[in-house]
Short mmCIF file of C-alpha atoms and ligand atoms in Angstrom, two decimals:
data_model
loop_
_atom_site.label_atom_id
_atom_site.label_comp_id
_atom_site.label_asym_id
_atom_site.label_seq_id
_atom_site.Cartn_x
_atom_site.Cartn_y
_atom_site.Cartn_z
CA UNK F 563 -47.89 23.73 6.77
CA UNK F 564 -45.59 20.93 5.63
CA UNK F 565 -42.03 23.28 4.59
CA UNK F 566 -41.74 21.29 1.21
CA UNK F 567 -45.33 21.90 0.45
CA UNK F 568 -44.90 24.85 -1.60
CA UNK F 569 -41.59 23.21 -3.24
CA UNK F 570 -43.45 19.63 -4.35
CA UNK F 571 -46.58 21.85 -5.64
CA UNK F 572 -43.69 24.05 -7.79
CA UNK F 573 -42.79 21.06 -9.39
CA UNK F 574 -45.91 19.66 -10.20
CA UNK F 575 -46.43 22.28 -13.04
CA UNK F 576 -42.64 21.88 -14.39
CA UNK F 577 -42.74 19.90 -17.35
CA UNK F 578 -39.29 18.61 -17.11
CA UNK F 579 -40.10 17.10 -13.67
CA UNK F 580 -43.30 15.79 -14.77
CA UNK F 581 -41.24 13.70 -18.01
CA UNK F 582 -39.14 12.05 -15.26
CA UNK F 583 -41.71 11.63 -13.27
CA UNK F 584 -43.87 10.09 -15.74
CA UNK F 585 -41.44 7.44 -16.54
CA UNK F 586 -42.54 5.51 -13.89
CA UNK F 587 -45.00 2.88 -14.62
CA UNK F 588 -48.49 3.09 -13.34
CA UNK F 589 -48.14 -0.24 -11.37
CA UNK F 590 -45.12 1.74 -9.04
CA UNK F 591 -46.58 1.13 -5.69
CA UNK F 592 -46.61 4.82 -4.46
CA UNK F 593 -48.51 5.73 -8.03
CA UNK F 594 -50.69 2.34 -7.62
CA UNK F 595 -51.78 3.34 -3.61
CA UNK F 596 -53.20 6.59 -5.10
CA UNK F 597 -54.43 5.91 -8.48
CA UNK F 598 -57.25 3.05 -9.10
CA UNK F 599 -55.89 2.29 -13.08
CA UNK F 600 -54.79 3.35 -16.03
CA UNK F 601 -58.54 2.32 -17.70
CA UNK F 602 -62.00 1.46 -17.38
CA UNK F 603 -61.21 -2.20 -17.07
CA UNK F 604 -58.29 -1.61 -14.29
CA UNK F 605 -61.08 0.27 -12.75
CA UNK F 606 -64.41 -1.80 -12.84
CA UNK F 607 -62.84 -4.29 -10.00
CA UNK F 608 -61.50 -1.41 -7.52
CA UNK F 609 -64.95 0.00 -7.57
CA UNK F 610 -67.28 -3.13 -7.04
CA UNK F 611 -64.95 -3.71 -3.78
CA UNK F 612 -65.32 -0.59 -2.39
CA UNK F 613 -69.52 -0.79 -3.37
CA UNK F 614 -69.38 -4.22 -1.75
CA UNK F 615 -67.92 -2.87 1.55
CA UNK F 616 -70.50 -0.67 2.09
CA UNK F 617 -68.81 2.64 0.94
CA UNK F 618 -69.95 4.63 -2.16
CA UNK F 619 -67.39 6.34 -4.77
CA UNK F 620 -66.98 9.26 -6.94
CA UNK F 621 -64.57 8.42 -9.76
CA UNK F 622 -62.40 11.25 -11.39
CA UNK F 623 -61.20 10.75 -14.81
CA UNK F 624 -57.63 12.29 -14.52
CA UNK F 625 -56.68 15.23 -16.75
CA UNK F 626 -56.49 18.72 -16.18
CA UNK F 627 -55.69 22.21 -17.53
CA UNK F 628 -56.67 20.64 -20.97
CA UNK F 629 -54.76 23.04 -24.09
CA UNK F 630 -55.95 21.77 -27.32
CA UNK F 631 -60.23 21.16 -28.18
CA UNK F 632 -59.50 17.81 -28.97
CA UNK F 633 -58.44 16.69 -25.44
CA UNK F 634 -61.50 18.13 -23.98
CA UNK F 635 -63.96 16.53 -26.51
CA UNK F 636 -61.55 13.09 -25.55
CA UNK F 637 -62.30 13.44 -21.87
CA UNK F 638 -66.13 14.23 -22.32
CA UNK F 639 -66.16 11.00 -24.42
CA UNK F 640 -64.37 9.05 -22.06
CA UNK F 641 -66.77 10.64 -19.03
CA UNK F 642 -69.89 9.37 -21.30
CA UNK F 643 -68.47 5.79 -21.36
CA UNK F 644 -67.67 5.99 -18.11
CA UNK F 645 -71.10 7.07 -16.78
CA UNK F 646 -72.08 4.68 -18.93
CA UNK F 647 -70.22 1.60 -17.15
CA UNK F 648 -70.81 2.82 -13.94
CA UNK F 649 -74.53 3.00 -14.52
CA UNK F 650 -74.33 -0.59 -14.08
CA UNK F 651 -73.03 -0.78 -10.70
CA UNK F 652 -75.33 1.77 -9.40
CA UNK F 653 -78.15 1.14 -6.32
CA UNK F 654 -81.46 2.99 -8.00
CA UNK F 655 -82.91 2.83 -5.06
CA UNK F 656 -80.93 4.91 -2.76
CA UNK F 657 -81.96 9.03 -2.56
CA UNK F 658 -78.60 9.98 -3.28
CA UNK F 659 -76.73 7.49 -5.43
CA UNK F 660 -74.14 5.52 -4.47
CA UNK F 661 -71.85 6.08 -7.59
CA UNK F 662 -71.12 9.22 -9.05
CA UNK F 663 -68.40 11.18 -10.73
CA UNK F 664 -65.67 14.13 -10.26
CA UNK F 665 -64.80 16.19 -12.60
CA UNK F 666 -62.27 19.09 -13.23
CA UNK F 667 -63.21 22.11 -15.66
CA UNK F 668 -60.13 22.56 -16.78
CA UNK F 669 -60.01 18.97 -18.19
CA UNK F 670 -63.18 20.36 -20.25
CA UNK F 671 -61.68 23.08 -21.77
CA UNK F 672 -62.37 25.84 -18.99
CA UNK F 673 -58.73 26.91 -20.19
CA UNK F 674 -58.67 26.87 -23.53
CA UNK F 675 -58.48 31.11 -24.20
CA UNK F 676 -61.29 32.98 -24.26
CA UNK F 677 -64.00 30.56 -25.68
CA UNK F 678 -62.95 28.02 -22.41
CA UNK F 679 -65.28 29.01 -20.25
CA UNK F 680 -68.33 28.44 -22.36
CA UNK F 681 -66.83 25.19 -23.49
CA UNK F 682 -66.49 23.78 -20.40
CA UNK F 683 -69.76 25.15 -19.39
CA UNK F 684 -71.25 22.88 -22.72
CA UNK F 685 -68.99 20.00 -21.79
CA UNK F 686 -70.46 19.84 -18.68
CA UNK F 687 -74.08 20.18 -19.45
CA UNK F 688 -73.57 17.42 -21.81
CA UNK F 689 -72.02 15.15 -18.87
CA UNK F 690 -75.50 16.45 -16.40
CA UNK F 691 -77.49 15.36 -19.16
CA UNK F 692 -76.10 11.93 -19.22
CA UNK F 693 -75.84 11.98 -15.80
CA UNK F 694 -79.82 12.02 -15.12
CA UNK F 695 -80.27 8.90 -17.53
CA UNK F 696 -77.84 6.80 -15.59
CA UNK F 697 -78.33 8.21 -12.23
CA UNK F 698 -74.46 8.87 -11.80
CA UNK F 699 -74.59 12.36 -10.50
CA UNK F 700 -71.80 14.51 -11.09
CA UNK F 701 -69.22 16.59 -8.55
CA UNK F 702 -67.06 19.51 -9.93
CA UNK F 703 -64.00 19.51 -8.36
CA UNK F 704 -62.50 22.92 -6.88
CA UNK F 705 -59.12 23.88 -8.74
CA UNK F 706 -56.67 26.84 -8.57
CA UNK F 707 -58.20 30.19 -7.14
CA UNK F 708 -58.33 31.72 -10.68
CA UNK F 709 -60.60 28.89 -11.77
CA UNK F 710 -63.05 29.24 -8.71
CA UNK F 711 -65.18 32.19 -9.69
CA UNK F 712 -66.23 31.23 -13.04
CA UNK F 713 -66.39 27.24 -11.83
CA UNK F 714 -68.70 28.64 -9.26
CA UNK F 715 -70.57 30.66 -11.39
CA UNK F 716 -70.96 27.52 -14.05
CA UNK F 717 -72.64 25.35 -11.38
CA UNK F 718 -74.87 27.78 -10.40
CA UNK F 719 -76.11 27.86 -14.27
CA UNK F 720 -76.34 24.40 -14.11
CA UNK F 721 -78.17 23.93 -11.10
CA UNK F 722 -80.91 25.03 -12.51
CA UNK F 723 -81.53 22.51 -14.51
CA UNK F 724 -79.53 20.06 -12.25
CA UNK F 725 -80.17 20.86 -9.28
CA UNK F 726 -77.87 17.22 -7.90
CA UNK F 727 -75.26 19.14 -9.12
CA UNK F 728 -72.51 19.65 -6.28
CA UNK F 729 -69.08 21.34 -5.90
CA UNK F 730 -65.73 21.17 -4.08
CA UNK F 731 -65.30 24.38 -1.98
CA UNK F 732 -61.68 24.89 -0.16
CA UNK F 733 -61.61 25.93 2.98
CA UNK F 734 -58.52 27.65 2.76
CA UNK F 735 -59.72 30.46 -0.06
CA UNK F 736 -60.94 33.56 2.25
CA UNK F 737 -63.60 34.02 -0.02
CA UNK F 738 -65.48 30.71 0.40
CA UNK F 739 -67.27 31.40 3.62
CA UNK F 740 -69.34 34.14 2.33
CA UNK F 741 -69.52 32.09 -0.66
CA UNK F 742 -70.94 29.13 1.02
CA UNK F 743 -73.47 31.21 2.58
CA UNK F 744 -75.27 31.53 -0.80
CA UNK F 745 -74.48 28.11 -2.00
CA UNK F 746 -75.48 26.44 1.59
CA UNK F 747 -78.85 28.40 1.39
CA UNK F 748 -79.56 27.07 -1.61
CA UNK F 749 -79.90 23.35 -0.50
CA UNK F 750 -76.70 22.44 -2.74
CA UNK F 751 -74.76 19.39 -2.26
CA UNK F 752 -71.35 21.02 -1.11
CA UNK F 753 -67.85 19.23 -0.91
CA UNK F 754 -65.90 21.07 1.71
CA UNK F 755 -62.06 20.36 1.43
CA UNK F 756 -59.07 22.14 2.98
CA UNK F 757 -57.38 23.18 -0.57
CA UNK F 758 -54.76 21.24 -2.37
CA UNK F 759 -53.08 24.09 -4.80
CA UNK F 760 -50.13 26.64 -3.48
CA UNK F 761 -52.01 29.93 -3.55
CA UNK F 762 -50.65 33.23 -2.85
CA UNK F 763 -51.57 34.81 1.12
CA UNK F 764 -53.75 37.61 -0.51
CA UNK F 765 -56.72 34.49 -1.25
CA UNK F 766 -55.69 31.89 1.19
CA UNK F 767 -54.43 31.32 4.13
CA UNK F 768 -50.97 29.96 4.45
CA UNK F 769 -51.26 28.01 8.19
CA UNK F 770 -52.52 24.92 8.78
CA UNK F 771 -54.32 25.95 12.14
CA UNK F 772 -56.30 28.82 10.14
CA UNK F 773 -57.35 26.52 7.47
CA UNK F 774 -58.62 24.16 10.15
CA UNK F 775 -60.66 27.12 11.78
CA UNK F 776 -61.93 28.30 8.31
CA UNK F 777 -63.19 24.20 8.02
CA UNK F 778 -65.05 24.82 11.06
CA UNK F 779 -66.76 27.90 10.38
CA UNK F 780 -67.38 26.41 6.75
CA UNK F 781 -68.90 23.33 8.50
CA UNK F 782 -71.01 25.36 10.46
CA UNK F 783 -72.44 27.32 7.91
CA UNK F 784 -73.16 23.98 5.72
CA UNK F 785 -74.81 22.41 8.68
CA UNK F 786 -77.05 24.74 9.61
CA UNK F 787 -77.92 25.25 5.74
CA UNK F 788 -80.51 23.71 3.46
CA UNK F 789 -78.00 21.74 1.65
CA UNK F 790 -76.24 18.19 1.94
CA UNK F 791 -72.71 18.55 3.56
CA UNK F 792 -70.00 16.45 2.23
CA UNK F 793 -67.08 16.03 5.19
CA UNK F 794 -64.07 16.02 2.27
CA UNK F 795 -61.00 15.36 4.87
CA UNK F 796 -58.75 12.78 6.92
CA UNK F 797 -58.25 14.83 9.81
CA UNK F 798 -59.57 13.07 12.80
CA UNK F 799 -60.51 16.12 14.49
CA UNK F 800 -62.68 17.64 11.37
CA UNK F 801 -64.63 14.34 11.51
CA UNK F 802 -65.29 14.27 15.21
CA UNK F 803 -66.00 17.99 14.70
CA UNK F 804 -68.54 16.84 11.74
CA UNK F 805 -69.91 13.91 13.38
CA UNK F 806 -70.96 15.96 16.82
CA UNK F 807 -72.01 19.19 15.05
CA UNK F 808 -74.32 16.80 12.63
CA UNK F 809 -76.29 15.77 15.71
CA UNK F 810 -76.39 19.71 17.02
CA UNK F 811 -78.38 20.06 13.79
CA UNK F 812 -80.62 17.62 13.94
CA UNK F 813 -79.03 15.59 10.95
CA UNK F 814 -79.16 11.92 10.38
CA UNK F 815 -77.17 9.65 8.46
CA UNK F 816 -78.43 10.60 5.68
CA UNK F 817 -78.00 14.19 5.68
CA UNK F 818 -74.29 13.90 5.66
CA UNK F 819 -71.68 12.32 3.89
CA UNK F 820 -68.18 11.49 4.49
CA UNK F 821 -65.62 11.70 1.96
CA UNK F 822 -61.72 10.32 1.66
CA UNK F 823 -59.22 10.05 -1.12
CA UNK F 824 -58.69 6.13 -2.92
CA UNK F 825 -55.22 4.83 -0.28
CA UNK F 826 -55.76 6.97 2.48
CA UNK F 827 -57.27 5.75 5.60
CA UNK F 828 -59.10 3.33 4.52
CA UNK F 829 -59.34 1.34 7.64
CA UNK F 830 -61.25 4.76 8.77
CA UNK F 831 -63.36 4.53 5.65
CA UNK F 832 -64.92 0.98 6.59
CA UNK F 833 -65.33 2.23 10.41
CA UNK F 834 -67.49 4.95 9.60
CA UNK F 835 -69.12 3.13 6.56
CA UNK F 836 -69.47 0.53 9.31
CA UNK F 837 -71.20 2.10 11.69
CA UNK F 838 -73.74 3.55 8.88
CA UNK F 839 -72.55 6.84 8.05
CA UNK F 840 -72.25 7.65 4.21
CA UNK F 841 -68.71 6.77 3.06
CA UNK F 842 -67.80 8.29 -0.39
CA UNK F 843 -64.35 7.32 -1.85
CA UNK F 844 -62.83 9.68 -4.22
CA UNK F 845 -61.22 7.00 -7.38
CA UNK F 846 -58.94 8.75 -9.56
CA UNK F 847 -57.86 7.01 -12.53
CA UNK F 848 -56.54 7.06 -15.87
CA UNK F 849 -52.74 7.87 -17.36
CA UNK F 850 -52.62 11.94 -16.27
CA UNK F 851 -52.20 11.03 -12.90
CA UNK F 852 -49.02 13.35 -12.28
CA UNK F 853 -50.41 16.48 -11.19
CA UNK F 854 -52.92 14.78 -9.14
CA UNK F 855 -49.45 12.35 -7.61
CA UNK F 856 -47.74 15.63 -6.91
CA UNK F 857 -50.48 16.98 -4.59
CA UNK F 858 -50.64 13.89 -2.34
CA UNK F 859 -46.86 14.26 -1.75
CA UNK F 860 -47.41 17.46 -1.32
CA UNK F 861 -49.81 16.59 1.76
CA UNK F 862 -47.29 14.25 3.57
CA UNK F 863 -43.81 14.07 3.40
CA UNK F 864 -43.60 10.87 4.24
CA UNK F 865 -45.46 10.07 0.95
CA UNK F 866 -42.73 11.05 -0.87
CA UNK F 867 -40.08 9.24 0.92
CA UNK F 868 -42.18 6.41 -0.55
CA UNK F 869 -41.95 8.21 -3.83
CA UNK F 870 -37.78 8.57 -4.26
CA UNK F 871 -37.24 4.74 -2.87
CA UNK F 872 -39.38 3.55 -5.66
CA UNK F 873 -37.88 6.16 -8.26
CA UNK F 874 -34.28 5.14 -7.39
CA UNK F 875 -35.35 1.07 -7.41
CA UNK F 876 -35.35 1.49 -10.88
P1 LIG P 1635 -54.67 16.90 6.55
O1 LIG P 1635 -53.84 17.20 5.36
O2 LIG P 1635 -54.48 17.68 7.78
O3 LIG P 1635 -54.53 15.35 6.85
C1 LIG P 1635 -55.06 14.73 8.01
C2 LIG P 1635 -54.52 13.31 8.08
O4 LIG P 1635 -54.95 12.57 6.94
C3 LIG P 1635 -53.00 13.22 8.01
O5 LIG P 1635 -52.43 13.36 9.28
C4 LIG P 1635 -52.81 11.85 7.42
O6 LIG P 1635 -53.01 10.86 8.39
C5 LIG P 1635 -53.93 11.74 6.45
N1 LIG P 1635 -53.55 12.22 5.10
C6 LIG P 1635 -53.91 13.37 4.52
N2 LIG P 1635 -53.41 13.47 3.27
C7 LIG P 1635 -52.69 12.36 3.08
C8 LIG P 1635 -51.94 11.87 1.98
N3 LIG P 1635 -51.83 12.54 0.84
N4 LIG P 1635 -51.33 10.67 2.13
C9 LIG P 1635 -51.45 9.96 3.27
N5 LIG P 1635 -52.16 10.37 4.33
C10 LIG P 1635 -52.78 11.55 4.25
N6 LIG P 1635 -58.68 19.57 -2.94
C11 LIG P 1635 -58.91 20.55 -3.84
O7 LIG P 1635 -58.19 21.55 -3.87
N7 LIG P 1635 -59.96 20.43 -4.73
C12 LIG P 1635 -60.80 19.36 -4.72
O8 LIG P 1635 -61.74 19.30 -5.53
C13 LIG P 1635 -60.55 18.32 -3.78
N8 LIG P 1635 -61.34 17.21 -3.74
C14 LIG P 1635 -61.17 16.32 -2.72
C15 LIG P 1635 -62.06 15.25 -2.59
C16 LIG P 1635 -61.97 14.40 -1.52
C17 LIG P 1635 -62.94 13.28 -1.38
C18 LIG P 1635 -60.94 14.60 -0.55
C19 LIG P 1635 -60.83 13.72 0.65
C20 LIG P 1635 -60.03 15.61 -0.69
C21 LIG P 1635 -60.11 16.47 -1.78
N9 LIG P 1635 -59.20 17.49 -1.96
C22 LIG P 1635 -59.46 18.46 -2.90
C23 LIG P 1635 -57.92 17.50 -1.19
C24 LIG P 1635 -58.03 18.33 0.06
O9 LIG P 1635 -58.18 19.68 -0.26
C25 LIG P 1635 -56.78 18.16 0.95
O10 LIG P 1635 -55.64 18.58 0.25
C26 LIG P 1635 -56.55 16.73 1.42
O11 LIG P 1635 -57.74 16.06 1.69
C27 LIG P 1635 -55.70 16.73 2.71
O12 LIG P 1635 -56.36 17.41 3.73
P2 LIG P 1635 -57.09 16.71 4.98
O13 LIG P 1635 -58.37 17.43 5.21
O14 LIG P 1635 -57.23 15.27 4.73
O15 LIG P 1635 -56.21 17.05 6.23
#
């Protein structure tokens, strides 16, 4: 693992780092390469281009760990518009559509005390519902390891009535194998990532070379499941890894789907989408964008040598 990992992910939940953070506009390159917009309308034009090079998107509202009722019934509202505009831009004729959206629990009100859970749980219900009268399907992002039993346990609910209904599973939580097991056997649409949140040894694993083996076995386990895979990851060796165990199972193009952040790779992005594999980019946008920022530094150093020359250009 990168050594200032664990030091950049510290200071993504210190709120004096964040207000100096914060001070930098939106339009700063390093926040601009990451983030798609402040709004809807900053949005709209980053999406069509990506639709009209042949990838498909999942767009995350940004906002997380939501404290106060209010801010979770804002970001439901602003997920209903949202569906709403993106409904528009959406291919009805594809089996999986080509537009969909991410969204946190916490930034529905998982955390809000006792009553979060079942909050967020409503929240999101109300966001499947709209979901099947656009035809923007919905993705619930994987967050810190305390959240990941009860976000789990919330999309099972769900899937019930929505069965579309997919989730972000991290490859570096011990637990997620055996939990894929279930999930893959289910025919869910999983999102297997490595894991972007510091977590303590006794869930995760702390090396980079175990997480990569743990994304492999993961892999596996999707692949030879009833379920739609989603490759979640940049590193060239996962996607080789994916692309020849996708033929060992008999899957076409169709039957998987490749997944990469908004600014990263994206020359990599159009190959694939190019050669007809299913290309999803992952949008963020909206003005929350620091905790999200924080965790692509976190990933490469070099991002944030990006990050201090446009911090001290100011
Ligand atoms: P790795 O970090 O090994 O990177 C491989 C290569 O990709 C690098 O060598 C570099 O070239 C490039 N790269 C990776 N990160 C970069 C960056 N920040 N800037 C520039 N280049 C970079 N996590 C989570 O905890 N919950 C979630 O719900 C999600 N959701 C999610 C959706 C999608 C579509 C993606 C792609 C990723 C996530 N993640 C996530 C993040 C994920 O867990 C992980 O932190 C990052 O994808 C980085 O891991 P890689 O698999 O890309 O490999």
């Amino acid at each position: 693992m990168n050594p200032l990992r664990p030091v950049i992910l510290a200071a993504a939940g210190s709120p004096r780092m964040k207000q100096a953070v914060t001070k930098v506009p939106v339009t700063a390159g390093v926040v601009r390469r990451f983030v798609a917009g402040e709004t809807r309308a900053e949005l709209g034009p980053v999406v069509r281009q990506l639709l009209d090079s042949g990838r498909s998107v999942s767009i995350d509202f940004l906002g997380e760990y939501t404290t106060e009722r209010a801010m979770a019934d804002a970001a439901v509202a602003e997920y209903v518009s949202l569906i709403d505009d993106l409904a528009a831009l959406n291919d009805r004729d594809t089996p999986i559509p080509r537009v969909e959206v991410s969204v946190k629990l916490s930034a529905l009100g998982q955390s809000l005390g006792p009553d979060g859970p079942a909050i967020a749980t409503e929240n999101l219900h109300k966001l499947c519902a709209k979901a099947v009268e656009s035809r923007v399907w919905v993705t619930v992002d994987a967050e810190d390891h305390t959240t990941t039993e009860e976000t789990l346990e919330n999309v099972r609910q769900l899937r019930a009535e929505f069965p579309w209904l997919a989730v972000a599973v991290q490859t570096y939580l011990r637990a997620s194998e055996g939990r894929l097991r279930e999930l893959a056997a289910d025919g869910a649409r999983i999102r297997l990532c490595k894991g972007a949140y510091q977590e303590p040894e006794t869930v995760a694993y702390q090396h980079r070379a175990e997480v990569d083996a743990a994304y492999l076995r993961c892999l596996d386990v999707l692949m030879r499941g009833q379920g739609y895979p989603m490759i979640a990851s940049h590193d060239p060796a996962l996607i080789e890894a994916a692309l020849t165990m996708a033929v060992e199972n008999g899957r076409g193009r169709g039957d998987v789907e490749f997944q990469m952040l908004f600014g990263i790779r994206d020359a990599e992005q159009r190959r694939l989408a190019g050669e007809g594999h299913a290309m999803r980019v992952y949008v963020p946008y909206g003005g929350q964008w620091y905790g999200y920022l924080m965790r692509r530094l976190a990933e490469r150093p070099a991002n944030l040598g990006f990050f201090l020359r446009a911090l001290a250009d100011r």
